[in-house]
Coordinates of C-alpha atoms and ligand atoms in Angstrom, one line a residue:
X1 CA -23.3 -6.3 -20.3
X2 CA -27.1 -5.9 -20.5
X3 CA -28.7 -2.4 -20.5
X4 CA -29.2 -1.1 -17.0
X5 CA -32.8 -0.1 -16.2
X6 CA -32.9 -0.6 -12.5
X7 CA -30.2 0.1 -10.0
X8 CA -30.2 -1.4 -6.5
X9 CA -28.6 0.4 -3.6
X10 CA -27.6 -0.9 -0.1
X11 CA -25.5 0.1 2.9
X12 CA -23.4 -2.6 4.5
X13 CA -20.8 -3.1 7.3
X14 CA -20.1 -0.4 9.8
X15 CA -22.4 2.7 9.5
X16 CA -20.9 6.1 8.9
X17 CA -22.4 9.6 8.9
X18 CA -23.1 10.7 5.3
X19 CA -24.3 7.3 4.1
X20 CA -27.8 8.8 3.9
X21 CA -26.6 11.5 1.6
X22 CA -25.0 8.9 -0.6
X23 CA -28.3 6.9 -0.7
X24 CA -30.2 10.0 -1.6
X25 CA -27.7 10.8 -4.4
X26 CA -27.9 7.3 -5.9
X27 CA -31.7 7.3 -5.8
X28 CA -32.0 10.7 -7.4
X29 CA -29.2 10.4 -9.9
X30 CA -30.7 7.1 -11.1
X31 CA -34.1 8.7 -11.6
X32 CA -32.6 11.8 -13.1
X33 CA -31.1 9.5 -15.8
X34 CA -34.6 7.9 -16.4
X35 CA -33.7 4.7 -14.6
X36 CA -35.4 3.1 -11.6
X37 CA -33.8 2.7 -8.2
X38 CA -34.6 0.0 -5.7
X39 CA -33.5 0.3 -2.1
X40 CA -32.4 -2.8 -0.2
X41 CA -32.7 -2.8 3.6
X42 CA -30.1 -4.3 6.0
X43 CA -27.3 -4.7 3.5
X44 CA -26.8 -8.2 2.0
X45 CA -29.2 -9.6 4.5
X46 CA -32.0 -7.7 2.9
X47 CA -31.0 -8.9 -0.5
X48 CA -31.2 -12.5 0.8
X49 CA -34.6 -11.8 2.6
X50 CA -36.0 -9.8 -0.3
X51 CA -36.4 -6.7 1.9
X52 CA -36.4 -4.4 -1.2
X53 CA -38.5 -1.4 -2.0
X54 CA -39.0 0.9 -5.0
X55 CA -38.1 4.5 -4.6
X56 CA -39.1 7.9 -6.0
X57 CA -37.1 11.1 -5.5
X58 CA -39.3 11.8 -2.5
X59 CA -38.4 8.6 -0.8
X60 CA -35.1 10.2 0.3
X61 CA -36.5 13.5 1.5
X62 CA -34.9 15.0 4.6
X63 CA -32.2 12.5 5.1
X64 CA -29.1 14.4 3.8
X65 CA -28.7 15.8 7.3
X66 CA -29.1 12.6 9.2
X67 CA -26.4 10.3 10.7
X68 CA -26.5 6.5 10.4
X69 CA -28.2 4.9 7.5
X70 CA -32.0 4.9 6.8
X71 CA -31.5 1.6 5.0
X72 CA -30.0 0.0 8.1
X73 CA -26.8 -2.0 7.9
X74 CA -26.1 -5.6 8.9
X75 CA -23.3 -8.1 9.1
X76 CA -24.6 -11.0 7.1
X77 CA -22.9 -14.3 7.5
X78 CA -25.2 -16.0 5.0
X79 CA -23.8 -13.8 2.2
X80 CA -20.4 -15.4 2.8
X81 CA -21.8 -18.7 1.5
X82 CA -22.6 -19.7 -2.1
X83 CA -26.1 -20.6 -1.1
X84 CA -26.7 -17.3 0.5
X85 CA -25.4 -15.4 -2.5
X86 CA -27.6 -17.6 -4.8
X87 CA -30.7 -16.5 -2.8
X88 CA -29.5 -12.9 -3.2
X89 CA -29.2 -13.4 -6.9
X90 CA -32.7 -14.8 -7.2
X91 CA -34.1 -11.7 -5.5
X92 CA -32.0 -9.5 -7.8
X93 CA -33.8 -11.2 -10.7
X94 CA -37.2 -11.1 -9.0
X95 CA -36.8 -7.3 -8.6
X96 CA -35.4 -6.8 -12.1
X97 CA -32.3 -5.2 -10.6
X98 CA -29.6 -4.9 -13.2
X99 CA -26.7 -3.4 -11.2
X100 CA -25.8 -2.8 -7.6
X101 CA -24.3 0.1 -5.7
X102 CA -22.7 -1.0 -2.4
X103 CA -22.0 1.7 0.2
X104 CA -19.7 0.2 2.8
X105 CA -16.1 -0.8 3.7
X106 CA -13.7 -3.3 2.3
X107 CA -15.6 -6.3 3.7
X108 CA -18.7 -5.2 1.8
X109 CA -16.6 -4.7 -1.3
X110 CA -15.2 -8.2 -1.0
X111 CA -18.7 -9.6 -0.9
X112 CA -19.7 -7.4 -3.9
X113 CA -16.7 -8.6 -6.0
X114 CA -17.4 -12.2 -5.3
X115 CA -21.1 -11.7 -6.2
X116 CA -20.2 -10.0 -9.4
X117 CA -17.8 -12.8 -10.4
X118 CA -20.3 -15.5 -9.6
X119 CA -23.4 -14.0 -11.2
X120 CA -22.2 -11.3 -13.5
X121 CA -24.2 -8.5 -11.8
X122 CA -22.4 -5.2 -12.3
X123 CA -21.4 -3.7 -9.0
X124 CA -19.8 -0.4 -7.9
X125 CA -18.6 0.5 -4.4
X126 CA -18.9 3.8 -2.5
X127 CA -16.5 3.9 0.4
X128 CA -18.4 4.6 3.6
X129 CA -16.4 4.2 6.8
X130 CA -15.2 6.6 9.5
X131 CA -11.7 5.0 9.6
X132 CA -10.6 6.4 6.2
X133 CA -8.8 3.1 5.7
X134 CA -9.6 2.4 2.1
X135 CA -7.2 2.6 -0.8
X136 CA -8.3 4.7 -3.8
X137 CA -9.7 7.7 -2.1
X138 CA -8.2 10.4 0.0
X139 CA -11.5 10.6 2.0
X140 CA -14.1 8.0 2.8
X141 CA -17.7 9.1 3.7
X142 CA -18.0 9.7 7.5
X143 CA -14.3 10.3 8.1
X144 CA -14.5 14.1 8.2
X145 CA -17.6 14.0 10.5
X146 CA -15.8 11.6 12.9
X147 CA -12.7 13.9 13.0
X148 CA -14.9 16.8 13.9
X149 CA -16.7 14.8 16.6
X150 CA -13.5 13.6 18.1
X151 CA -11.9 17.0 18.1
X152 CA -14.9 18.5 19.8
X153 CA -14.9 15.9 22.5
X154 CA -11.2 16.3 23.1
X155 CA -11.7 20.0 23.5
X156 CA -14.1 19.2 26.3
X157 CA -11.8 16.8 27.9
X158 CA -9.1 19.5 27.8
X159 CA -11.3 21.8 29.9
X160 CA -11.3 19.3 32.7
X161 CA -7.7 18.3 32.2
X162 CA -6.6 21.9 32.7
X163 CA -8.8 22.4 35.7
X164 CA -7.3 19.5 37.6
X165 CA -3.8 19.2 36.2
X166 CA -4.6 15.9 34.8
X167 CA -3.1 13.8 32.1
X168 CA -5.7 12.2 29.8
X169 CA -5.4 9.2 27.6
X170 CA -8.1 9.3 24.9
X171 CA -8.7 6.2 22.9
X172 CA -10.2 6.8 19.4
X173 CA -11.2 4.3 16.7
X174 CA -8.7 2.9 14.3
X175 CA -7.6 -0.7 14.7
X176 CA -5.5 -0.7 11.6
X177 CA -5.3 3.0 10.6
X178 CA -4.2 6.1 12.5
X179 CA -6.0 8.6 10.4
X180 CA -8.5 9.7 13.1
X181 CA -5.9 9.7 15.9
X182 CA -3.3 11.7 13.9
X183 CA -5.6 14.3 12.5
X184 CA -7.9 14.8 15.5
X185 CA -4.8 14.7 17.7
X186 CA -3.2 17.6 15.8
X187 CA -6.5 19.4 15.6
X188 CA -7.0 19.2 19.3
X189 CA -3.4 20.0 20.2
X190 CA -2.6 16.6 21.7
X191 CA 0.7 16.1 23.4
X192 CA 1.4 12.7 21.9
X193 CA -0.4 10.6 19.3
X194 CA 0.0 6.8 19.2
X195 CA -1.0 5.1 15.9
X196 CA -0.9 1.6 14.4
X197 CA 1.4 2.6 11.6
X198 CA 4.4 3.8 13.6
X199 CA 5.9 2.5 16.8
X200 CA 6.5 5.8 18.7
X201 CA 7.8 3.8 21.7
X202 CA 6.4 4.0 25.2
X203 CA 9.7 5.5 26.5
X204 CA 9.6 8.2 23.9
X205 CA 6.1 9.1 25.1
X206 CA 7.3 9.2 28.7
X207 CA 10.2 11.5 27.8
X208 CA 8.0 13.8 25.9
X209 CA 5.6 14.0 28.8
X210 CA 8.4 14.7 31.2
X211 CA 9.8 17.4 28.9
X212 CA 6.4 19.0 28.6
X213 CA 6.1 19.1 32.4
X214 CA 9.5 20.7 32.7
X215 CA 8.5 23.3 30.2
X216 CA 5.6 24.3 32.3
X217 CA 2.6 22.2 31.0
X218 CA 0.5 21.1 33.8
X219 CA -2.0 19.0 31.9
X220 CA -1.6 16.9 28.8
X221 CA -3.7 14.9 26.4
X222 CA -2.4 11.7 24.6
X223 CA -4.5 10.4 21.8
X224 CA -4.3 6.6 21.2
X225 CA -5.7 4.7 18.3
X226 CA -7.2 1.4 19.2
X227 CA -4.6 -0.5 17.4
X228 CA -1.5 1.5 18.4
X229 CA 1.8 -0.1 17.8
X230 CA 3.1 0.0 21.3
X231 CA 1.0 -3.2 21.8
X232 CA -0.3 -1.8 25.1
X233 CA -3.9 -0.8 25.4
X234 CA -4.9 2.6 26.7
X235 CA -5.3 1.4 30.3
X236 CA -1.9 -0.2 30.4
X237 CA -0.4 2.9 29.0
X238 CA -2.1 5.0 31.6
X239 CA -0.9 2.6 34.4
X240 CA 2.7 2.8 33.0
X241 CA 2.8 6.6 33.1
X242 CA 1.1 6.7 36.5
X243 CA 3.9 4.4 37.8
X244 CA 6.6 6.6 36.4
X245 CA 5.1 10.0 37.0
X246 CA 3.3 9.3 40.3
X247 CA 2.5 13.0 40.9
X248 CA 0.4 13.2 37.8
X249 CA -3.3 12.3 38.0
X250 CA -3.9 10.1 35.0
X251 CA -7.4 9.4 33.5
X252 CA -8.6 7.4 30.6
X253 CA -11.4 8.2 28.2
X254 CA -12.5 5.6 25.6
X255 CA -14.6 7.4 23.0
X256 CA -16.2 4.3 21.5
X257 CA -19.3 4.3 19.3
X258 CA -20.2 8.0 19.7
X259 CA -17.5 8.6 17.1
X260 CA -19.8 7.0 14.4
X261 CA -22.8 9.1 15.2
X262 CA -24.1 12.5 14.6
X263 CA -25.2 14.7 11.7
X264 CA -22.7 14.5 8.8
X265 CA -20.4 17.5 8.2
X266 CA -20.9 19.6 5.2
X267 CA -17.8 18.0 3.7
X268 CA -19.2 14.5 4.1
X269 CA -22.6 15.5 2.6
X270 CA -21.0 17.0 -0.5
X271 CA -18.5 14.1 -0.8
X272 CA -21.4 11.5 -0.5
X273 CA -23.5 13.5 -3.0
X274 CA -20.7 13.6 -5.5
X275 CA -19.8 9.9 -5.0
X276 CA -23.5 8.8 -5.4
X277 CA -23.9 10.7 -8.7
X278 CA -20.5 9.5 -10.0
X279 CA -21.3 5.9 -9.1
X280 CA -24.6 5.9 -11.0
X281 CA -23.1 7.6 -14.0
X282 CA -20.1 5.2 -14.0
X283 CA -22.5 2.3 -14.0
X284 CA -24.5 3.7 -16.8
X285 CA -21.2 4.2 -18.7
X286 CA -20.7 0.5 -18.5
X287 CA -18.2 0.4 -15.6
X288 CA -18.3 -2.4 -13.1
X289 CA -16.2 -4.0 -10.3
X290 CA -14.9 -0.6 -9.3
X291 CA -15.0 1.9 -6.4
X292 CA -15.6 5.6 -6.7
X293 CA -13.2 7.8 -4.8
X294 CA -11.9 11.3 -4.6
X295 CA -8.3 12.6 -5.1
X296 CA -7.4 16.2 -5.0
X297 CA -11.0 17.2 -5.5
X298 CA -11.4 15.1 -8.6
X299 CA -13.6 12.0 -8.7
X300 CA -11.7 8.8 -9.6
X301 CA -12.3 5.1 -10.1
X302 CA -10.3 2.2 -8.6
X303 CA -10.7 -1.5 -9.3
X304 CA -12.4 -3.1 -6.4
X305 CA -9.6 -5.7 -5.9
X306 CA -7.1 -2.9 -5.7
X307 CA -9.2 -0.9 -3.3
X308 CA -9.5 -4.0 -1.1
X309 CA -5.9 -5.0 -1.2
X310 CA -4.3 -1.6 -1.2
X311 CA -3.3 0.4 1.9
X312 CA -4.4 3.9 2.5
X313 CA -1.3 5.4 4.0
X314 CA -1.2 8.1 6.6
X315 CA 0.5 11.3 5.8
X316 CA 3.8 10.9 7.7
X317 CA 4.5 14.6 7.5
X318 CA 1.7 15.0 10.1
X319 CA 3.8 13.2 12.7
X320 CA 6.6 15.8 12.2
X321 CA 4.1 18.6 12.4
X322 CA 2.7 17.2 15.7
X323 CA 6.3 16.8 17.1
X324 CA 7.1 20.4 16.2
X325 CA 4.0 21.8 17.7
X326 CA 4.1 20.1 21.0
X327 CA 7.4 21.5 22.2
Ligands
ADP1 P1 -17.1 -3.4 6.2 O1 -17.8 -3.3 4.8 O2 -17.4 -2.2 7.0 O3 -15.7 -3.7 6.0 P2 -17.7 -6.1 7.1 O4 -16.3 -6.6 7.0 O5 -18.4 -6.5 8.3 O6 -17.8 -4.5 7.0 O7 -18.5 -6.7 5.8 C1 -19.8 -6.4 5.6 C2 -20.5 -7.6 5.0 O8 -19.9 -7.9 3.8 C3 -20.4 -8.9 5.8 O9 -21.3 -8.9 6.9 C4 -20.7 -9.9 4.7 O10 -22.1 -10.0 4.5 C5 -20.1 -9.3 3.5 N1 -18.7 -9.9 3.3 C6 -17.6 -9.5 3.9 N2 -16.6 -10.3 3.5 C7 -17.1 -11.2 2.6 C8 -16.6 -12.3 1.9 N3 -15.3 -12.7 1.9 N4 -17.5 -13.0 1.1 C9 -18.8 -12.7 1.0 N5 -19.3 -11.6 1.7 C10 -18.5 -10.9 2.5

């Protein structure tokens, strides 16, 4: 591997709060170690279009507290082709970039891995996604903020649910992973939580709601992950309960993209800062084709292919805790 003098940084795929803190950390850690850092706009699209700028420590002033990503993100079809990646490589050379830090999810890491194999450019991934669905880290950047956002919103929904004796179905993000639903569900005291990993069964949910009603609850909240295993979407679930418990007023709230927005939590800012510094130092240590992560408050590295193929399991004990606490 050639010596690294200039590190490129980009954000790719779905944005997540805390990505800016990670960009800031990569820029400043590079310069701290007497290297240059170039910022690439719009993910892989910017690499192909040569939308690349030099940075100084001041380029990343006042972004640690901002949601989204100042570098913008993009889904880039062209990078999926060999010709597109060749253009990207030409611009890497034009800008004298010796290594790449990719902040994104598993799609972005797949692109990075292919690029590294084809052209030998060292790459390192920083996991940024609110879904927390990446193997090799207990937390991804943005996840904690999303949990806080969702919990806060469900608290508000609870106010109106109580006032009207309503049953609310709240759909949260998570096509393949129930991390947000499970944790925000427990955090907001939800009656039932439906996730992609476990088939809780629609009848079980109905029984639980009936039991709760008998025990004196007059309003309830059911948190449903987008990809929940019952195979029914949130509107179908609501219709089913309405049919079987006709005296209940049922409402649906789909939280959608607001879950990705907002200022990052302190946890995400610190996590992103640590990951950014660790990513740069790992690259300078000669590491490549890996992802930085955190486990038990310790920074760790995982091979990119393992991070992509592996599954980040939910903590099944949380299901039990939720069951116990919703008697
Ligand atoms: P995320 O990183 O959040 O999972 P995507 O799956 O949309 O988001 O991936 C982000 C970008 O990574 C894609 O738009 C594409 O440019 C690149 N990418 C994803 N998969 C591949 C692939 N198999 N080959 C090359 N590039 C890819």
